[in-house]
Coordinates of C-alpha atoms in Angstrom, one line a residue:
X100 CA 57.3 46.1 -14.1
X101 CA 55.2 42.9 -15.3
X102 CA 54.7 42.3 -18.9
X103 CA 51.2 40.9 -20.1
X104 CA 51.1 40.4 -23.8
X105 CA 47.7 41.1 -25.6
X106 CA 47.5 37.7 -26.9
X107 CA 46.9 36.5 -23.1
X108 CA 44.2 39.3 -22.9
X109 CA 42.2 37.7 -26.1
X110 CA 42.1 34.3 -24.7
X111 CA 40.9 35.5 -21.6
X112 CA 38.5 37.6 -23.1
X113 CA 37.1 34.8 -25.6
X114 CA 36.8 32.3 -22.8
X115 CA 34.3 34.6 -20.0
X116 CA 32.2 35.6 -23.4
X117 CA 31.6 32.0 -23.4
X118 CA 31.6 31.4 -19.9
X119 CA 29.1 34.4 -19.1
X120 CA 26.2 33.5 -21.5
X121 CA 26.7 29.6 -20.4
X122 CA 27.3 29.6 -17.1
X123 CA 24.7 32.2 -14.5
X124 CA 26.9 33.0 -11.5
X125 CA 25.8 31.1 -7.9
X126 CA 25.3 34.5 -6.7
X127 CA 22.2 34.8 -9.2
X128 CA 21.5 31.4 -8.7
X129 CA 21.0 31.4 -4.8
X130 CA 19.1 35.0 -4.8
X131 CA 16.4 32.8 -7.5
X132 CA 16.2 30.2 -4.9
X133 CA 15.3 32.9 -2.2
X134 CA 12.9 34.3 -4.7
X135 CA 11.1 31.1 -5.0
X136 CA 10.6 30.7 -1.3
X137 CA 9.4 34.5 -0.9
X138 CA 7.5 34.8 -4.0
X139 CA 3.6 34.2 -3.2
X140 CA 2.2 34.1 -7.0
X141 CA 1.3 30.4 -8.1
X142 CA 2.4 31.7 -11.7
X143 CA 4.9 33.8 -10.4
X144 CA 6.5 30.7 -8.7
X145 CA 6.2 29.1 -12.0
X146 CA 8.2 31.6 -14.1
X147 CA 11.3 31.6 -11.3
X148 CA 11.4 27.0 -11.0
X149 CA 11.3 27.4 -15.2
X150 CA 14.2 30.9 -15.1
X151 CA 16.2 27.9 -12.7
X152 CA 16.1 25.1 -14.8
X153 CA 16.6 27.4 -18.2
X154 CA 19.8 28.1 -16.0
X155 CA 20.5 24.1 -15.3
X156 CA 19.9 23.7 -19.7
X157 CA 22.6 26.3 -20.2
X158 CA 25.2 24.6 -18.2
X159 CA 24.9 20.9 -18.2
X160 CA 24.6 21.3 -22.5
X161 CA 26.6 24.3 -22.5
X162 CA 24.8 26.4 -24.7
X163 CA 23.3 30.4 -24.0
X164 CA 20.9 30.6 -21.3
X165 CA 19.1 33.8 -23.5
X166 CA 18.9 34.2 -26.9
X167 CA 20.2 37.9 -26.2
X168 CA 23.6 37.5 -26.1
X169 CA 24.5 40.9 -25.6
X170 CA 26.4 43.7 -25.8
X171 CA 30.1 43.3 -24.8
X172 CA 30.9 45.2 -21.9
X173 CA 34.5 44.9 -20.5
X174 CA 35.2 46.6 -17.8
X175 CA 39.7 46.3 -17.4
X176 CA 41.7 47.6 -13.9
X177 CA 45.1 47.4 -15.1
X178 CA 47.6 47.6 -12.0
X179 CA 50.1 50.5 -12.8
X180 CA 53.0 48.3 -13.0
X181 CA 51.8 46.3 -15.8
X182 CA 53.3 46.9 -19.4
X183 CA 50.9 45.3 -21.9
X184 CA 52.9 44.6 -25.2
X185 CA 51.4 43.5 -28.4
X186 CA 48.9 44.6 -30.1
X187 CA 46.8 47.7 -28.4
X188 CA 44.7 46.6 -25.6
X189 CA 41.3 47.9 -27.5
X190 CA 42.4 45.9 -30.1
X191 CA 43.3 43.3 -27.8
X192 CA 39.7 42.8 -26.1
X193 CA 38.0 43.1 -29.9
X194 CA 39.3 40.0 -30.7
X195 CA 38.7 38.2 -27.8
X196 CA 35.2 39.3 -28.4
X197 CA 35.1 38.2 -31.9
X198 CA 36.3 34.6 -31.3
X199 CA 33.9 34.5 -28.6
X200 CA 31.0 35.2 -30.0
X201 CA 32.1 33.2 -32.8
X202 CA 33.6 30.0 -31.3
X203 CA 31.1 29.8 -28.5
X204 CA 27.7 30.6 -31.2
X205 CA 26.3 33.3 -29.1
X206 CA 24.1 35.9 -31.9
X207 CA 25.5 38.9 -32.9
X208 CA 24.0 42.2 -32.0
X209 CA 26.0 45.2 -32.5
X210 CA 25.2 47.2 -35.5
X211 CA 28.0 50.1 -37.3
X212 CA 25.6 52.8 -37.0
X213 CA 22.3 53.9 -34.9
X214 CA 21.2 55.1 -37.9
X215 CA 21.9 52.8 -41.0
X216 CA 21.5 49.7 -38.6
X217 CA 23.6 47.4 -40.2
X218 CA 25.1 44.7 -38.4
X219 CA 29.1 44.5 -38.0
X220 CA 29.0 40.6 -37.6
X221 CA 31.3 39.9 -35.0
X222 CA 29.3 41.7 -32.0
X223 CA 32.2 44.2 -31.7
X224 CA 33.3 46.6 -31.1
X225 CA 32.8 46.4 -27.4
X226 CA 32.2 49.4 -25.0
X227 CA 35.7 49.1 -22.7
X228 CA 36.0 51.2 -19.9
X229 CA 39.4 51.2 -18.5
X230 CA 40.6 52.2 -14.9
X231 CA 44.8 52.3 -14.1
X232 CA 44.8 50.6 -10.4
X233 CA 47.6 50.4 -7.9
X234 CA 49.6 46.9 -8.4
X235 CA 50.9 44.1 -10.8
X236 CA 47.8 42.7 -11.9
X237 CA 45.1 43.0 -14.2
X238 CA 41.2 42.5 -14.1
X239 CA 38.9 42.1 -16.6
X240 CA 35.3 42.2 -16.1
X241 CA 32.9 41.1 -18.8
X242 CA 29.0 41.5 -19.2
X243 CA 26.7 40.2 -21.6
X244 CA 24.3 43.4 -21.3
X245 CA 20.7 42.4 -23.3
X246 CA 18.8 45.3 -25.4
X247 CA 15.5 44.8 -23.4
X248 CA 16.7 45.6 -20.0
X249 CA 19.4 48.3 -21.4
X250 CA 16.6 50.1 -23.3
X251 CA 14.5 50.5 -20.1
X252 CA 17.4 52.5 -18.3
X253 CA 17.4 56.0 -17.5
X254 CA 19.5 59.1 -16.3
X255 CA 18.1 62.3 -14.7
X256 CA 19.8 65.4 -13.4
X257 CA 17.7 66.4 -10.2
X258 CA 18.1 69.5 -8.3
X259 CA 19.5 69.0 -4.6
X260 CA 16.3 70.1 -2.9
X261 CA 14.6 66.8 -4.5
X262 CA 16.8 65.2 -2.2
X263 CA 16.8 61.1 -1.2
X264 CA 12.8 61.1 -1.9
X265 CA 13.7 62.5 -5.1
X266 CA 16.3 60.1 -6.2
X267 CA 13.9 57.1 -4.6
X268 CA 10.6 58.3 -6.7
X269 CA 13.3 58.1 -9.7
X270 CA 14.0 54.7 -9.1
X271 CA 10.9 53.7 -8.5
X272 CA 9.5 55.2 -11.3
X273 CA 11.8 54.1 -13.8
X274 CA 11.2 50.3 -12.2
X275 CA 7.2 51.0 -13.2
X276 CA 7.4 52.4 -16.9
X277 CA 10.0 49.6 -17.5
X278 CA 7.2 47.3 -16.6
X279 CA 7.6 43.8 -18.3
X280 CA 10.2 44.2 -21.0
X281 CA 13.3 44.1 -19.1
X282 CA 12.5 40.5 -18.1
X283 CA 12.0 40.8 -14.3
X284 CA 13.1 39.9 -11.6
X285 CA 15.6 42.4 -12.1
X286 CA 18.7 43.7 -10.8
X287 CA 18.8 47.5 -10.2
X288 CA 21.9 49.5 -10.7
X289 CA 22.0 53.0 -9.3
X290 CA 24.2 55.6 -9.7
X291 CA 24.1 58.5 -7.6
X292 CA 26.5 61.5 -7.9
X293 CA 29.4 62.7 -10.4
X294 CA 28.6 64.2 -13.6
X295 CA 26.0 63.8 -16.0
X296 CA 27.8 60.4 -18.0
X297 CA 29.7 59.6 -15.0
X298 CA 26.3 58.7 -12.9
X299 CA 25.5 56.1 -15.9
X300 CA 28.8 54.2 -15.6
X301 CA 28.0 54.5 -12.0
X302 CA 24.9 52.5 -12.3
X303 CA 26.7 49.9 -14.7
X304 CA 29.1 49.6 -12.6
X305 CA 26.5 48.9 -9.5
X306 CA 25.3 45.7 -11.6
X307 CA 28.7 44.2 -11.3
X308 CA 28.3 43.8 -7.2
X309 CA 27.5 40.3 -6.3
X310 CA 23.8 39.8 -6.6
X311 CA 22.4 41.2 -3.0
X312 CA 25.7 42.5 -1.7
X313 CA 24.8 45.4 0.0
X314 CA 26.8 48.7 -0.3
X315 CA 29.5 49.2 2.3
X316 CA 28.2 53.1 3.6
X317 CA 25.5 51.7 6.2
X318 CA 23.2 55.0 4.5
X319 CA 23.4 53.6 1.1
X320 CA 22.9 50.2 2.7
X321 CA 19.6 51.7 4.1
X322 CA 18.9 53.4 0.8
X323 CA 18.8 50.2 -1.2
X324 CA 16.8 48.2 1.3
X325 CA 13.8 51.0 1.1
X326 CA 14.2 50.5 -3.0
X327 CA 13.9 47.1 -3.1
X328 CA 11.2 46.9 -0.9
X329 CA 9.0 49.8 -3.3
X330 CA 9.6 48.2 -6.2
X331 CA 8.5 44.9 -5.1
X332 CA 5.5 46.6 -3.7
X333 CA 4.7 47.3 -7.3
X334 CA 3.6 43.7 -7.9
X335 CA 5.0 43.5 -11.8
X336 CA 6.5 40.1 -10.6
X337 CA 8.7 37.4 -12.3
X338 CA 8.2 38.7 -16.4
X339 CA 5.4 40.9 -15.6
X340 CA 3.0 38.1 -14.5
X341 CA 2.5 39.6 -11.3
X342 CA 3.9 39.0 -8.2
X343 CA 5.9 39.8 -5.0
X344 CA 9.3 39.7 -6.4
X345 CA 9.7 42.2 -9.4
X346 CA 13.4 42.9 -8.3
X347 CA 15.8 40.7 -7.0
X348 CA 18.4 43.3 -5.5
X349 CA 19.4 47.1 -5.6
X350 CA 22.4 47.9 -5.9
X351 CA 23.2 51.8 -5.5
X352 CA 26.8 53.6 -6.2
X353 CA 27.7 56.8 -5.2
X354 CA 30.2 59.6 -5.9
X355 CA 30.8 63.5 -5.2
X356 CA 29.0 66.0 -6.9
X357 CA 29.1 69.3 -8.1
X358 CA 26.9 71.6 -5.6
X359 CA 23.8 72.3 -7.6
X360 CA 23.8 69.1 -8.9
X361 CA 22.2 65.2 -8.0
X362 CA 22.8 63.0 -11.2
X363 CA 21.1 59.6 -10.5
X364 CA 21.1 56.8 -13.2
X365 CA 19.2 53.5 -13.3
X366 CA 20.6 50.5 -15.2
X367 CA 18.8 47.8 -15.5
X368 CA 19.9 44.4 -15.6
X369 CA 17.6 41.1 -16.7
X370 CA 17.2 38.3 -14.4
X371 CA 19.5 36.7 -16.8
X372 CA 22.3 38.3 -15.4
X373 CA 25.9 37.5 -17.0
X374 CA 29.3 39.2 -15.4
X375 CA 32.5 37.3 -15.4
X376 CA 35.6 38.1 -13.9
X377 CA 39.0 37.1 -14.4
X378 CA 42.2 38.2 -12.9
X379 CA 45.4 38.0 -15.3

């Protein structure tokens, strides 16, 4: 049995809060690149060479590459022979949040209630999803998720019969209405399957796959190909301008379901796209 103590777990945490609105991953970086070759829009090349350099600002002077730093999401696979000791582990990753969001000035933008709207001042708590995992280890996954592109996700319940052209016209359509305001190119996280809430972590959780990775299940693989290609077909292009590349990647989870059932669930993520990942 390996001991982690929750102090360990706030300084980890603290630090990828930082890193994450700082620092874009090469993943994202590289698929911009490709964008920038494909895209066919003199203004739509425009937006993507000033998204790139926005991304060089943020990490040669180290500050956030959007001025939506996010909600905290913290995703934690903690190997079942760990013992944490300390404080609790919510606890734990609240902190780490706090002195991040703090120490690294990123804006805070969690309020107490949906209703009264007033703001907590910290950014916390964060939404923490926790998964026990075979092993001695354990994973956190942060992301900085931004209120425009979260706003324009959505979750339906279809009936079997609506099938894969169902679940695509979904997709699709959620893509269109979103239109502008989640900042395009986007990344599009599908989850297809499970229940009714466990669809939408699904579709978080597709987000998280490095930018263009495609899913393992040579089907799904399939699936995600025929997406991206419809939703760039929509010509929204980089922030709405127009264009040929509206998304940058699908990215489509799937699970069992219940036989009457097809849950599908679109997240969508900004082109300023901001996991981190650290293994303690």
């Amino acid at each position: 049995m390996r001991q982690i103590n929750t102090e360990e777990i706030t300084d980890t945490v603290e630090k990828i809060c930082i890193d994450a609105n700082y620092n874009l991953g090469d993943d994202l970086i590289t698929s911009l690149r490709n964008a920038l070759d494909k895209e066919e829009s003199p203004l739509g090349k425009e937006v993507i060479k000033q998204l790139l350099e926005n991304a060089e600002i943020g990490k040669n002077e180290q500050v956030p590459v959007c001025q939506d730093t996010g909600y905290a999401v913290v995703f934690v696979e903690i190997g079942q022979n760990v013992m944490i000791e300390g404080q609790s582990l919510q606890e734990a990753i609240n902190e780490g949040v706090r002195r991040g969001y703090k120490n690294g000035y990123l804006r805070k933008s969690i309020v107490r209630s949906p209703l009264d709207r007033v703001n907590t001042g910290d950014n916390t708590p964060a939404a923490i999803h926790t998964d026990i995992v075979p092993g001695d280890k354990l994973k956190i996954t942060f992301i900085a998720k931004g209120g425009g592109c979260e706003n324009m996700s959505r979750t339906a319940m279809l009936t079997p019969a609506q099938g894969r052209d169902g679940v695509i016209n979904f997709v699709v359509e959620t893509v269109k209405i979103a239109g502008a305001n989640p900042c395009p190119p986007i990344i599009v996280g599908v989850g297809l399957g499970g229940t009714f809430e466990y669809a939408s972590l699904l579709s978080k959780k597709a987000i998280l796959r490095s930018v263009g990775i495609h899913n393992k299940d040579i089907n799904i693989a399939h699936l995600e190909d025929e997406l991206l290609e419809k939703i760039n077909k929509l010509g929204i292009g980089p922030q709405g301008f127009g264009g040929r590349i509206t998304a940058l990647a699908v990215h489509v989870e799937t699970y069992p379901c219940h036989i009457a059932s097809l849950p599908v669930a679109v997240n969508i993520e900004c082109h300023s796209h901001r996991p981190k990942s650290v293994v303690i």
